[in-house]
XYZ file of C-alpha atoms in Angstrom:
773
model
C 78.966 -33.363 -87.166
C 80.889 -31.228 -84.689
C 81.170 -31.883 -81.004
C 78.958 -28.909 -80.208
C 76.068 -30.363 -82.178
C 75.554 -32.974 -79.448
C 74.110 -30.357 -77.142
C 71.261 -29.458 -79.522
C 67.878 -31.046 -79.848
C 65.419 -28.321 -80.786
C 62.781 -26.367 -78.926
C 61.267 -29.460 -77.296
C 64.539 -30.282 -75.590
C 65.036 -26.684 -74.526
C 61.540 -26.616 -73.049
C 62.218 -29.847 -71.169
C 65.538 -28.437 -69.996
C 63.764 -25.454 -68.489
C 61.167 -27.718 -66.942
C 64.017 -29.839 -65.635
C 65.291 -26.825 -63.807
C 61.807 -26.152 -62.505
C 61.793 -29.690 -61.207
C 64.190 -28.457 -58.577
C 60.869 -27.640 -56.941
C 61.331 -31.042 -55.324
C 64.443 -29.726 -53.615
C 62.890 -26.420 -52.674
C 64.977 -24.636 -55.290
C 68.629 -25.301 -55.895
C 70.905 -28.218 -55.339
C 70.240 -29.872 -52.071
C 69.173 -27.886 -49.056
C 72.005 -28.949 -46.832
C 72.515 -32.600 -47.725
C 73.602 -35.243 -45.254
C 75.963 -32.819 -43.562
C 72.961 -30.999 -42.101
C 72.543 -33.635 -39.385
C 74.895 -35.007 -36.791
C 77.040 -37.284 -38.972
C 76.918 -40.917 -37.872
C 80.035 -43.070 -37.697
C 80.235 -44.936 -40.992
C 82.212 -48.125 -41.378
C 83.583 -47.057 -44.746
C 87.313 -47.141 -45.473
C 87.591 -43.372 -44.936
C 84.963 -43.095 -42.209
C 83.016 -40.658 -44.393
C 79.470 -41.128 -45.664
C 79.121 -43.597 -48.538
C 79.080 -42.026 -51.993
C 75.838 -41.825 -53.988
C 76.552 -42.574 -57.643
C 73.685 -41.650 -59.957
C 73.769 -44.156 -62.813
C 73.049 -42.149 -65.928
C 71.553 -39.516 -63.606
C 68.055 -40.186 -62.250
C 67.600 -42.947 -64.814
C 64.809 -44.647 -62.864
C 62.464 -41.942 -64.170
C 64.109 -40.204 -67.122
C 65.985 -41.858 -69.993
C 69.443 -42.911 -68.828
C 72.195 -40.322 -69.506
C 69.757 -37.623 -70.631
C 70.145 -34.055 -69.478
C 66.901 -34.255 -67.511
C 68.160 -37.353 -65.723
C 71.440 -35.691 -64.784
C 69.913 -32.378 -63.719
C 67.219 -34.043 -61.652
C 69.761 -36.322 -59.959
C 71.625 -33.259 -58.719
C 68.610 -31.170 -57.769
C 66.887 -33.955 -55.837
C 69.848 -35.272 -53.857
C 72.867 -33.252 -52.729
C 76.068 -31.694 -53.988
C 77.952 -34.836 -52.982
C 76.222 -36.992 -55.593
C 78.450 -38.283 -58.388
C 77.140 -38.552 -61.950
C 77.860 -41.838 -63.706
C 78.498 -41.878 -67.448
C 78.924 -45.052 -69.506
C 81.367 -43.829 -72.134
C 80.911 -44.899 -75.756
C 82.842 -43.643 -78.798
C 81.254 -42.522 -82.059
C 82.541 -43.069 -85.560
C 84.588 -39.875 -85.348
C 85.971 -40.549 -81.870
C 83.630 -38.344 -79.854
C 82.902 -39.654 -76.361
C 79.219 -39.834 -75.487
C 77.293 -40.931 -72.397
C 75.162 -43.919 -73.360
C 74.179 -46.825 -71.127
C 74.594 -49.577 -73.703
C 76.917 -50.464 -76.540
C 73.823 -51.606 -78.434
C 72.227 -48.280 -79.252
C 68.861 -49.760 -80.200
C 68.398 -50.581 -76.508
C 68.447 -46.935 -75.440
C 68.029 -44.580 -78.431
C 65.749 -44.010 -81.406
C 68.390 -45.188 -83.884
C 66.516 -48.229 -85.189
C 63.704 -45.897 -86.282
C 66.062 -43.332 -87.785
C 68.208 -45.943 -89.600
C 66.071 -49.078 -89.978
C 68.597 -50.715 -92.304
C 71.583 -50.006 -90.085
C 71.690 -53.218 -88.052
C 75.089 -54.934 -88.044
C 76.782 -57.820 -86.276
C 80.089 -57.528 -84.402
C 82.096 -59.709 -82.052
C 82.026 -58.231 -78.546
C 84.135 -59.965 -75.898
C 84.136 -63.132 -77.954
C 80.378 -63.169 -78.521
C 78.511 -62.234 -81.698
C 76.135 -59.306 -81.098
C 73.603 -57.803 -83.507
C 72.278 -54.265 -83.380
C 73.212 -50.642 -83.967
C 76.655 -49.621 -82.668
C 78.109 -46.136 -81.966
C 81.183 -46.844 -84.084
C 79.035 -46.600 -87.238
C 77.405 -43.203 -86.561
C 77.954 -39.595 -85.713
C 74.298 -39.426 -84.677
C 73.747 -35.701 -84.340
C 69.948 -35.932 -84.519
C 69.085 -38.962 -82.374
C 67.419 -38.887 -78.990
C 67.808 -41.033 -75.921
C 64.900 -43.293 -74.926
C 63.951 -45.256 -71.817
C 65.752 -48.591 -71.802
C 63.669 -50.399 -69.188
C 60.280 -51.522 -70.483
C 58.570 -51.414 -67.090
C 59.297 -47.692 -66.659
C 57.293 -44.878 -68.158
C 58.168 -44.079 -71.762
C 56.492 -40.660 -71.578
C 59.809 -38.838 -71.539
C 60.875 -40.507 -74.781
C 58.693 -37.876 -76.442
C 60.789 -35.080 -74.942
C 63.381 -35.642 -77.701
C 66.308 -35.538 -75.306
C 69.601 -35.499 -77.212
C 72.549 -37.789 -76.662
C 75.127 -35.913 -74.607
C 78.872 -35.765 -75.182
C 80.939 -36.497 -72.097
C 82.187 -32.899 -72.083
C 78.653 -31.563 -71.606
C 78.148 -33.749 -68.556
C 81.468 -32.798 -66.992
C 80.643 -29.122 -67.497
C 77.220 -28.968 -65.874
C 78.133 -31.489 -63.147
C 80.352 -28.962 -61.389
C 80.889 -28.725 -58.461
C 79.785 -32.362 -58.263
C 82.024 -35.051 -59.631
C 81.729 -37.343 -62.635
C 82.343 -41.081 -62.759
C 83.327 -42.439 -66.181
C 82.763 -46.141 -66.785
C 84.541 -47.750 -69.734
C 83.042 -51.118 -70.567
C 84.445 -52.042 -73.981
C 87.955 -50.661 -74.511
C 89.047 -53.801 -76.389
C 86.078 -53.571 -78.768
C 86.853 -49.950 -79.640
C 90.558 -50.696 -80.177
C 89.600 -53.492 -82.556
C 87.781 -50.864 -84.626
C 90.499 -48.248 -84.621
C 89.219 -45.993 -81.836
C 91.488 -45.094 -78.926
C 89.569 -44.992 -75.653
C 92.730 -44.565 -73.600
C 93.701 -41.389 -75.432
C 90.197 -39.982 -75.143
C 89.907 -40.644 -71.405
C 93.308 -39.153 -70.688
C 92.319 -35.963 -72.504
C 88.995 -35.694 -70.641
C 90.427 -36.413 -67.193
C 92.687 -33.351 -67.286
C 89.707 -31.096 -66.560
C 89.500 -32.167 -62.914
C 85.781 -32.943 -62.635
C 86.347 -36.627 -63.446
C 87.102 -38.080 -60.045
C 86.403 -41.746 -60.788
C 87.173 -44.004 -63.726
C 86.041 -47.619 -63.688
C 86.291 -50.558 -66.048
C 85.760 -54.320 -65.982
C 88.895 -54.587 -68.152
C 91.944 -54.599 -65.907
C 94.183 -53.984 -68.907
C 92.486 -50.662 -69.596
C 93.032 -49.450 -66.034
C 96.677 -50.491 -66.286
C 96.993 -48.445 -69.485
C 95.946 -45.226 -67.758
C 97.355 -45.873 -64.270
C 99.709 -43.070 -63.290
C 98.703 -40.980 -66.311
C 95.398 -39.461 -65.153
C 94.829 -36.528 -62.819
C 96.272 -37.446 -59.422
C 92.864 -36.827 -57.802
C 91.149 -39.329 -60.092
C 90.459 -42.720 -58.533
C 90.651 -45.888 -60.617
C 88.092 -48.575 -59.784
C 88.086 -52.141 -61.070
C 84.553 -53.249 -61.799
C 83.662 -56.881 -61.186
C 80.980 -58.494 -63.313
C 79.414 -61.937 -62.856
C 81.883 -64.140 -60.977
C 81.846 -66.855 -63.646
C 82.516 -64.523 -66.589
C 86.005 -63.438 -67.605
C 87.834 -60.165 -67.888
C 88.602 -60.045 -71.639
C 91.905 -58.238 -71.023
C 93.327 -60.928 -68.708
C 91.195 -63.979 -69.575
C 90.745 -64.598 -65.866
C 87.360 -64.976 -64.240
C 86.158 -62.259 -61.939
C 85.758 -64.900 -59.256
C 89.471 -65.671 -59.525
C 90.463 -61.994 -59.528
C 88.412 -61.465 -56.379
C 90.776 -63.801 -54.550
C 93.734 -61.554 -55.401
C 92.756 -58.128 -54.056
C 96.380 -57.356 -53.205
C 97.168 -57.394 -56.916
C 94.098 -55.290 -57.740
C 95.414 -52.708 -55.265
C 98.527 -52.230 -57.423
C 96.294 -50.948 -60.232
C 93.205 -49.446 -58.599
C 92.182 -47.678 -55.416
C 88.799 -49.395 -55.295
C 86.553 -52.121 -56.602
C 82.900 -52.163 -57.633
C 80.932 -55.373 -57.231
C 77.349 -56.500 -57.884
C 75.425 -56.373 -54.623
C 75.071 -60.180 -54.598
C 78.823 -60.422 -53.995
C 78.139 -58.905 -50.565
C 74.722 -60.327 -49.666
C 74.286 -63.557 -51.667
C 70.750 -64.446 -52.738
C 69.226 -67.928 -52.899
C 67.499 -69.267 -55.978
C 64.131 -68.585 -54.302
C 65.108 -64.938 -53.693
C 66.069 -64.754 -50.034
C 69.332 -63.255 -48.815
C 71.999 -65.385 -47.180
C 74.511 -64.258 -44.539
C 76.828 -61.513 -45.756
C 80.204 -62.423 -47.211
C 83.440 -60.947 -45.884
C 84.243 -59.100 -49.113
C 83.752 -55.595 -47.660
C 86.125 -56.251 -44.780
C 88.540 -58.028 -47.140
C 88.605 -55.041 -49.497
C 89.103 -52.578 -46.647
C 91.874 -54.752 -45.226
C 93.579 -54.565 -48.620
C 93.262 -50.761 -48.579
C 90.596 -50.783 -51.292
C 87.340 -48.868 -51.300
C 84.394 -51.031 -52.302
C 81.287 -49.864 -54.145
C 78.100 -51.884 -54.665
C 76.202 -51.779 -57.972
C 72.823 -52.703 -59.452
C 70.492 -50.753 -57.151
C 67.110 -49.799 -58.566
C 63.804 -49.272 -56.757
C 61.807 -51.026 -59.461
C 63.520 -54.381 -59.441
C 62.352 -57.488 -57.622
C 64.628 -57.446 -54.601
C 64.966 -60.292 -52.048
C 61.823 -60.959 -50.041
C 63.686 -60.208 -46.799
C 63.469 -56.510 -47.704
C 59.661 -56.610 -48.019
C 59.836 -54.747 -51.358
C 61.320 -51.737 -49.536
C 64.296 -50.341 -51.490
C 65.432 -48.230 -48.560
C 65.668 -51.340 -46.398
C 67.962 -52.882 -48.987
C 70.303 -49.879 -49.000
C 70.545 -50.008 -45.210
C 71.895 -53.547 -45.407
C 74.826 -52.109 -47.357
C 75.410 -48.723 -45.728
C 73.904 -49.092 -42.252
C 75.023 -52.555 -41.198
C 76.458 -52.911 -37.704
C 79.415 -54.782 -39.171
C 80.347 -52.931 -42.343
C 79.492 -50.259 -44.866
C 80.324 -50.067 -48.529
C 82.020 -46.887 -49.704
C 79.351 -46.069 -52.263
C 76.283 -47.334 -54.094
C 75.484 -47.176 -57.814
C 71.782 -46.381 -58.119
C 69.227 -45.542 -60.785
C 67.140 -43.845 -58.084
C 69.751 -41.699 -56.290
C 67.190 -39.915 -54.106
C 66.440 -43.143 -52.223
C 70.138 -43.877 -51.805
C 70.813 -40.354 -50.517
C 67.940 -40.556 -48.034
C 69.086 -43.951 -46.758
C 72.563 -42.610 -46.084
C 71.630 -39.139 -44.878
C 68.524 -39.775 -42.765
C 68.085 -43.469 -41.991
C 71.476 -44.843 -40.928
C 71.218 -42.985 -37.632
C 67.625 -43.488 -36.518
C 66.013 -41.581 -33.690
C 65.382 -44.464 -31.278
C 63.247 -42.264 -29.027
C 60.592 -42.423 -31.758
C 60.444 -46.206 -31.601
C 57.494 -46.182 -29.202
C 56.063 -42.816 -30.189
C 52.340 -43.206 -30.803
C 51.890 -39.671 -32.094
C 50.734 -38.530 -35.518
C 50.735 -40.020 -38.020
C 49.340 -43.171 -36.496
C 50.684 -46.379 -37.997
C 47.618 -48.539 -38.581
C 48.104 -52.078 -39.800
C 46.112 -53.396 -42.718
C 45.214 -56.990 -41.814
C 48.276 -57.027 -39.591
C 51.650 -56.925 -41.322
C 50.004 -58.512 -44.349
C 52.921 -57.633 -46.609
C 54.979 -60.311 -44.858
C 52.491 -62.913 -43.605
C 48.955 -64.057 -44.496
C 46.248 -61.562 -43.581
C 44.884 -61.475 -40.041
C 46.964 -64.378 -38.734
C 48.841 -64.568 -35.465
C 52.097 -64.134 -37.411
C 50.837 -61.023 -39.203
C 49.672 -59.421 -35.962
C 52.850 -60.254 -34.068
C 54.935 -58.877 -36.941
C 52.874 -55.665 -36.917
C 53.513 -55.228 -33.196
C 57.221 -56.026 -33.548
C 57.497 -53.577 -36.434
C 56.048 -50.696 -34.455
C 52.404 -50.427 -35.450
C 50.429 -48.030 -33.263
C 47.089 -49.668 -34.074
C 46.348 -53.188 -35.272
C 43.129 -54.034 -37.072
C 40.612 -56.840 -37.177
C 38.138 -57.070 -40.053
C 35.110 -58.926 -38.699
C 33.552 -61.891 -40.492
C 31.055 -64.352 -39.031
C 31.183 -68.145 -39.027
C 28.111 -70.310 -39.454
C 27.954 -70.878 -35.699
C 28.019 -67.145 -34.994
C 31.662 -66.695 -34.004
C 33.185 -63.353 -35.033
C 36.615 -63.917 -36.610
C 39.336 -61.676 -38.036
C 39.568 -62.136 -41.811
C 40.279 -59.652 -44.567
C 37.645 -61.127 -46.880
C 34.290 -62.787 -46.349
C 35.163 -65.063 -49.295
C 37.538 -67.843 -48.282
C 38.753 -68.114 -51.871
C 40.648 -64.861 -51.236
C 42.325 -65.719 -47.963
C 42.676 -69.500 -47.685
C 43.345 -72.715 -49.562
C 39.679 -73.719 -49.214
C 39.414 -74.875 -52.826
C 41.912 -77.646 -52.012
C 40.073 -78.912 -48.954
C 37.060 -81.069 -48.214
C 35.030 -77.849 -47.932
C 35.400 -77.094 -51.642
C 31.848 -78.341 -52.343
C 30.261 -75.543 -50.316
C 30.396 -72.902 -53.021
C 27.346 -70.681 -53.243
C 26.216 -67.341 -54.632
C 25.079 -64.372 -52.585
C 24.240 -61.530 -54.910
C 24.467 -59.016 -52.079
C 28.139 -59.906 -51.712
C 29.310 -60.866 -55.197
C 27.765 -62.200 -58.406
C 30.155 -65.147 -58.700
C 30.376 -68.283 -56.563
C 32.377 -68.241 -53.359
C 32.866 -70.168 -50.173
C 32.141 -67.744 -47.385
C 33.094 -67.621 -43.746
C 29.462 -68.218 -42.807
C 29.524 -71.474 -44.789
C 31.911 -72.964 -42.193
C 31.953 -73.264 -38.424
C 34.821 -71.833 -36.396
C 36.058 -75.372 -35.731
C 36.231 -75.984 -39.478
C 38.020 -72.690 -40.155
C 40.440 -73.461 -37.334
C 41.094 -76.995 -38.561
C 44.481 -78.099 -39.835
C 42.929 -78.734 -43.243
C 42.225 -75.055 -43.901
C 45.316 -72.880 -44.185
C 45.718 -69.116 -44.650
C 46.945 -67.770 -47.969
C 49.109 -64.671 -48.219
C 47.669 -61.790 -50.208
C 49.588 -60.503 -53.220
C 47.636 -57.477 -54.484
C 50.211 -56.747 -57.191
C 50.403 -60.296 -58.541
C 49.261 -59.050 -61.945
C 52.824 -57.693 -62.186
C 54.266 -61.027 -60.965
C 55.072 -59.489 -57.602
C 54.287 -62.025 -54.892
C 54.919 -61.803 -51.188
C 57.112 -63.956 -48.949
C 56.347 -67.287 -50.643
C 58.085 -69.410 -48.009
C 55.398 -68.269 -45.538
C 52.492 -68.063 -47.972
C 50.378 -70.519 -45.936
C 51.801 -69.868 -42.473
C 50.031 -68.779 -39.316
C 46.683 -69.290 -37.626
C 43.475 -67.282 -37.746
C 42.144 -65.357 -34.763
C 38.676 -65.154 -33.375
C 37.813 -61.628 -32.302
C 38.218 -62.765 -28.698
C 41.738 -64.052 -29.499
C 42.601 -60.748 -31.156
C 41.409 -58.709 -28.169
C 43.379 -60.882 -25.748
C 46.485 -60.673 -27.931
C 46.361 -56.877 -28.199
C 45.692 -56.181 -24.549
C 49.277 -56.356 -23.238
C 51.044 -55.095 -26.378
C 52.672 -51.695 -26.814
C 49.867 -50.277 -28.916
C 47.916 -47.054 -28.724
C 44.745 -48.768 -29.891
C 42.907 -51.332 -31.951
C 40.697 -50.950 -35.019
C 37.642 -53.170 -35.432
C 36.244 -53.143 -38.976
C 32.614 -54.046 -39.555
C 31.567 -55.001 -43.085
C 28.416 -56.502 -44.587
C 26.545 -55.909 -41.316
C 23.188 -55.193 -42.965
C 23.459 -58.343 -45.092
C 24.381 -60.374 -42.014
C 21.378 -59.057 -40.112
C 18.832 -59.427 -42.917
C 19.984 -62.657 -44.566
C 21.778 -64.620 -41.874
C 20.263 -63.405 -38.622
C 23.581 -62.191 -37.193
C 23.819 -58.914 -35.293
C 27.484 -58.109 -35.931
C 27.372 -54.858 -33.973
C 26.069 -56.683 -30.915
C 28.689 -59.425 -31.322
C 31.490 -56.857 -31.459
C 30.342 -54.762 -28.504
C 29.783 -57.883 -26.408
C 33.267 -59.220 -27.227
C 34.819 -55.856 -26.305
C 32.931 -55.824 -23.036
C 33.846 -59.417 -22.195
C 37.536 -58.641 -22.887
C 37.476 -55.652 -20.544
C 37.812 -52.948 -23.187
C 34.822 -51.061 -21.783
C 36.731 -50.363 -18.581
C 38.471 -47.354 -20.106
C 41.323 -45.794 -18.095
C 43.978 -43.286 -19.033
C 46.276 -46.167 -19.936
C 43.657 -48.170 -21.796
C 43.980 -48.721 -25.507
C 41.739 -46.654 -27.718
C 39.096 -48.719 -29.473
C 38.236 -47.591 -32.978
C 35.364 -49.093 -34.910
C 35.453 -48.583 -38.647
C 32.697 -49.114 -41.194
C 31.703 -47.961 -44.647
C 28.071 -48.259 -43.532
C 26.925 -45.107 -41.791
C 23.994 -47.056 -40.326
C 26.450 -49.160 -38.303
C 28.175 -46.095 -36.868
C 24.887 -44.312 -36.182
C 23.749 -47.390 -34.286
C 26.952 -47.379 -32.207
C 26.559 -43.662 -31.587
C 23.050 -44.240 -30.297
C 24.378 -46.908 -27.948
C 26.563 -44.153 -26.438
C 29.701 -46.240 -26.671
C 33.023 -44.626 -25.835
C 34.650 -45.970 -28.953
C 36.174 -43.778 -31.651
C 33.981 -44.168 -34.727
C 35.665 -44.133 -38.118
C 33.794 -43.758 -41.403
C 35.238 -45.142 -44.640
C 34.534 -42.730 -47.474
C 33.645 -43.913 -50.989
C 36.544 -44.342 -53.398
C 38.017 -41.533 -55.512
C 35.917 -38.642 -54.344
C 37.515 -35.251 -54.810
C 35.490 -33.033 -52.512
C 32.795 -33.078 -49.860
C 29.751 -30.857 -49.666
C 29.152 -28.858 -46.497
C 25.964 -30.794 -45.749
C 27.725 -34.160 -46.078
C 30.413 -33.046 -43.624
C 27.735 -32.074 -41.118
C 26.128 -35.495 -41.530
C 29.416 -37.390 -41.162
C 30.391 -35.422 -38.076
C 27.145 -36.518 -36.389
C 28.312 -40.131 -36.164
C 32.074 -40.202 -36.868
C 35.238 -38.908 -35.233
C 37.540 -39.799 -38.126
C 37.400 -40.823 -41.753
C 39.374 -43.138 -43.998
C 40.145 -41.963 -47.517
C 41.859 -43.740 -50.358
C 45.125 -42.231 -51.532
C 43.820 -41.284 -54.957
C 41.107 -39.142 -53.406
C 43.934 -36.922 -52.147
C 46.365 -37.089 -55.073
C 44.408 -38.258 -58.168
C 46.389 -39.812 -60.997
C 46.283 -40.035 -64.760
C 48.308 -42.857 -66.306
C 50.364 -43.099 -63.137
C 51.131 -39.363 -62.882
C 49.709 -37.256 -60.057
C 47.727 -34.406 -61.560
C 46.820 -32.317 -58.522
C 45.908 -32.261 -54.851
C 42.174 -32.227 -54.175
C 40.381 -30.108 -51.585
C 39.156 -33.163 -49.717
C 41.648 -33.115 -46.841
C 41.110 -29.412 -46.249
C 37.323 -29.908 -46.204
C 37.471 -32.866 -43.832
C 39.855 -31.112 -41.499
C 37.611 -28.044 -41.384
C 34.886 -30.342 -40.022
C 37.157 -31.493 -37.197
C 37.623 -35.008 -38.533
C 40.850 -36.983 -38.217
C 41.994 -38.335 -41.599
C 43.559 -41.741 -42.207
C 44.782 -42.639 -45.717
C 44.836 -46.162 -47.177
C 46.392 -48.452 -48.347
C 50.157 -47.939 -48.488
C 52.112 -50.777 -50.032
C 55.839 -51.242 -50.616
C 55.675 -52.857 -54.060
C 57.239 -50.429 -56.535
C 54.169 -50.457 -58.799
C 51.965 -49.146 -55.988
C 53.050 -45.474 -55.769
C 52.583 -43.166 -58.778
C 55.657 -42.188 -60.806
C 55.975 -38.969 -58.793
C 57.161 -40.957 -55.780
C 59.956 -42.719 -57.682
C 58.904 -46.304 -56.902
C 59.703 -45.629 -53.233
C 56.918 -45.840 -50.651
C 59.003 -43.808 -48.178
C 58.898 -40.876 -50.596
C 55.135 -41.375 -50.803
C 54.713 -41.488 -47.024
C 56.876 -38.399 -46.616
C 54.745 -36.483 -49.103
C 51.485 -37.385 -47.367
C 52.931 -36.386 -44.008
C 54.560 -33.130 -45.082
C 52.136 -32.010 -47.780
C 48.760 -32.784 -46.159
C 49.718 -33.599 -42.570
C 47.827 -36.882 -42.649
C 46.732 -38.181 -39.227
C 47.186 -41.866 -39.894
C 48.668 -44.239 -42.453
C 47.048 -47.616 -43.085
C 49.694 -49.968 -44.404
C 50.509 -53.576 -45.223
C 54.070 -52.874 -44.030
C 54.119 -51.123 -40.619
C 57.917 -51.400 -40.374
C 58.400 -49.010 -43.281
C 56.239 -46.322 -41.696
C 57.804 -46.788 -38.248
C 61.272 -46.339 -39.696
C 60.064 -43.206 -41.468
C 58.877 -41.792 -38.146
C 62.321 -42.549 -36.683
C 64.357 -40.808 -39.408
C 66.994 -38.401 -38.145
C 66.066 -35.584 -40.542
C 62.637 -34.831 -39.071
C 62.558 -31.365 -37.583
C 65.532 -29.941 -39.478
C 63.428 -27.104 -40.867
C 65.400 -24.955 -43.298
C 68.260 -27.451 -43.067
C 66.094 -30.265 -44.395
C 68.047 -32.010 -47.174
C 66.381 -31.878 -50.557
C 65.852 -35.636 -50.711
C 63.550 -35.378 -47.674
C 61.356 -32.598 -49.046
C 57.927 -33.726 -50.279
C 57.580 -34.406 -53.979
C 56.075 -31.534 -55.947
C 52.514 -32.639 -56.614
C 51.914 -32.700 -60.365
C 55.534 -31.799 -61.107
C 56.266 -34.675 -63.465
C 52.985 -34.220 -65.336
C 53.851 -30.549 -65.865
C 57.008 -31.632 -67.666
C 54.831 -33.333 -70.258
C 52.434 -30.443 -70.842
C 52.094 -29.648 -74.530
C 53.710 -32.897 -75.691
C 52.035 -35.876 -77.313
C 52.843 -37.810 -74.135
C 50.815 -35.515 -71.887
C 48.582 -37.626 -69.613
C 44.846 -37.221 -70.266
C 43.078 -34.624 -68.164
C 41.225 -35.947 -65.156
C 37.510 -36.505 -65.411
C 35.540 -34.565 -62.795
C 35.761 -36.400 -59.480
C 32.555 -37.130 -57.569
C 31.615 -34.900 -54.653
C 30.466 -36.494 -51.413
C 26.865 -35.473 -50.807
C 24.416 -36.111 -47.982
C 22.659 -38.714 -50.100
C 25.914 -40.718 -50.205
C 26.156 -40.682 -46.433
C 22.594 -41.141 -45.192
C 21.366 -44.747 -44.949
C 18.236 -46.431 -43.579
C 18.446 -47.330 -39.884
C 20.477 -50.402 -39.021
C 18.031 -53.349 -39.048
C 17.590 -55.788 -36.197
C 18.807 -59.289 -36.903
C 16.109 -61.334 -38.576
C 15.025 -64.399 -36.549
C 16.496 -67.483 -38.105
C 13.085 -69.038 -38.611
C 11.571 -65.926 -40.190
C 11.327 -64.951 -43.859
C 14.609 -63.478 -44.930
C 16.414 -65.311 -42.140
C 18.949 -68.047 -42.668
C 16.444 -70.894 -42.753
C 14.162 -69.476 -45.409
C 14.349 -67.407 -48.576
C 16.762 -67.870 -51.428
C 19.862 -68.247 -49.277
C 20.908 -71.523 -47.692
C 21.443 -72.015 -43.996
C 24.957 -71.098 -42.896
C 27.272 -74.016 -43.368
C 24.986 -75.762 -45.824
C 25.856 -76.677 -49.381
C 23.737 -75.064 -52.092
C 20.695 -77.060 -53.067
C 17.366 -76.596 -54.793
C 16.833 -73.089 -56.122
C 20.254 -72.011 -54.792
C 21.998 -74.765 -56.721
C 20.027 -73.767 -59.787
C 21.248 -70.218 -59.319
C 24.796 -71.490 -59.259
C 24.200 -73.446 -62.435
C 22.529 -70.454 -64.128
C 25.601 -68.411 -63.349
C 27.507 -70.947 -65.377
C 30.507 -73.139 -64.816
C 32.914 -70.682 -66.465
C 32.765 -68.057 -63.690
C 33.195 -70.826 -61.141
C 36.281 -72.177 -62.883
C 37.576 -68.640 -63.311
C 37.178 -67.916 -59.617
C 38.871 -71.150 -58.652
C 41.693 -70.595 -61.120
C 42.248 -67.057 -59.900
C 42.539 -68.250 -56.328
C 45.234 -70.723 -57.408
C 47.399 -68.175 -59.154
C 49.347 -67.208 -56.058
């Protein structure tokens, strides 16, 4: 094998390389349309006063295989010319330096398939390790694979070759390269000279940083590398030891003056700066950044990735985490090592210097809460609503449910299994089945009085919609807060800095026919009693949302002054002209799910539908739902970063409102300092190219399946029978007769038999599911 053979890889790799260049479509063509320098530079508390450095670990390794050419090219095209490319240097059998994230090649290449009998055991830093090691191979025909199981493996089928260090240093120009040497002692034990190799590479000038957790290695090259190259001592876990000095990293941290004699900087895991408790909450920041700066050392923070479980204080928002390190009032690190460099670049370039004049801006897109700030506190509680207001929501919402004594309350679900601890209370024997709501047993709001719901026995339960991925929300506050009646909600909202409120009416026809409740009348009466009918120029806008057109038609006929909002069916791709005419008769705005705008296949966006264009042509405002911060929520195209997703909906389709569990994230987006830069917009703030990642996979065995035809909204989907009057409670079909029990009653007779016919297994399943979080 010759050195040049490392750049090969066949037609598939060449095709992906070309597509990688096309992926500069995210940046509008070219490397970074301006970068952070395009705005007024904020004052950073770094050692130099300059913006913190973005270090792309193995390139854009959060999407593409670490250290692949696609990862490196995309890191540069999607961020700015200031981004530094990180390469973990390994040495092959014949002394060639390669960029590979792990000494164990089976963790990040196809080697175990190519050489199934090649596993060996070696001692690495005093520990026995088994696997496939670079020192045994020249590996001219292997490809790099994704090392993190939770990330897409689609790009493993691109057959991306392992790159020699020289290839990376060549195409990185004019950006810089950071070489990290993790195992100098191991290579010396096997007759390979890392020091000699690094000294030869560093003469080229593009290597501006060299790091190692082995102090002895840095001492061996100190004073011998290019004078512009910075040496950085990398700290690992505080309890582990540097194999070259046999001293723990915790001990070495107490002697920064000595470190300064060898290196110009240090790199530390982010927990060194913001410690984290065992239950995953951050503690007050340590003084390490100030200590390093006082010693004349730059300090870099490592281990940033959008798709890791970060402390709950950050509300699953990776950008919020970066700002704790680069936008703190007290300090800033000098750089961050990230597997998602676009998020790091945006945090530094657009979010450390927020536009405070936008803090109370209630313009488009509207920030509409989803059950309050339900990402941080239990749905529809006083805490969730107060958090939504504090975080800058424009509109807060109340989803109406009815109690057995006819009190309208704010709750995200009619089934108390979903939103409370009811199965652990004295009310647990009130389970019943209502086929019009769900086929399995539940305990419903109309099974309890308001006094019972408001009792100390019944507690809210935080929602965790991504719990299937073991992502739970703010567990310390999982049962905190108190529920609101609609009247409480209206009183609460009245003096808050909000542009409006959203009242959501669900199950209204069922309530009228089966329980004798006129929900529409209850809502309009509560609004009137609270003074919301006395509209003035300063009054809050009242929006009433429903998926039932009959409800909105009824409100339209009542000639209310409220803004009526129609919830469209899920995953429709288009709307017929006749359906738009029908919707416009009773609605001022519509709510669409995100996938109706950007449909996905296996997590990849395939296209943009015509739906927004059709709805806008009918004069309807468009609100998209539901935006969540958890990294599994956005498709791959948004890089596990909800801010990238929000930016794409705003810039690509000019959405009128964003319905979110996390209003703070959207408010901060609206305050970013890059809005309005026009041609100077940095590439990391351009919208993602819709379908760009899927195009990279065209023609490969990893290509996502084509989308099935999406339903079209027709008049028959919109038109409903007239809204029925509430059935008298002593009439057939009312609460006292028929197959349903009276509100608040336990199932008995035929209803109990129905429960038994459904079987005990679904009941146990429902109860077990409610206990999972």
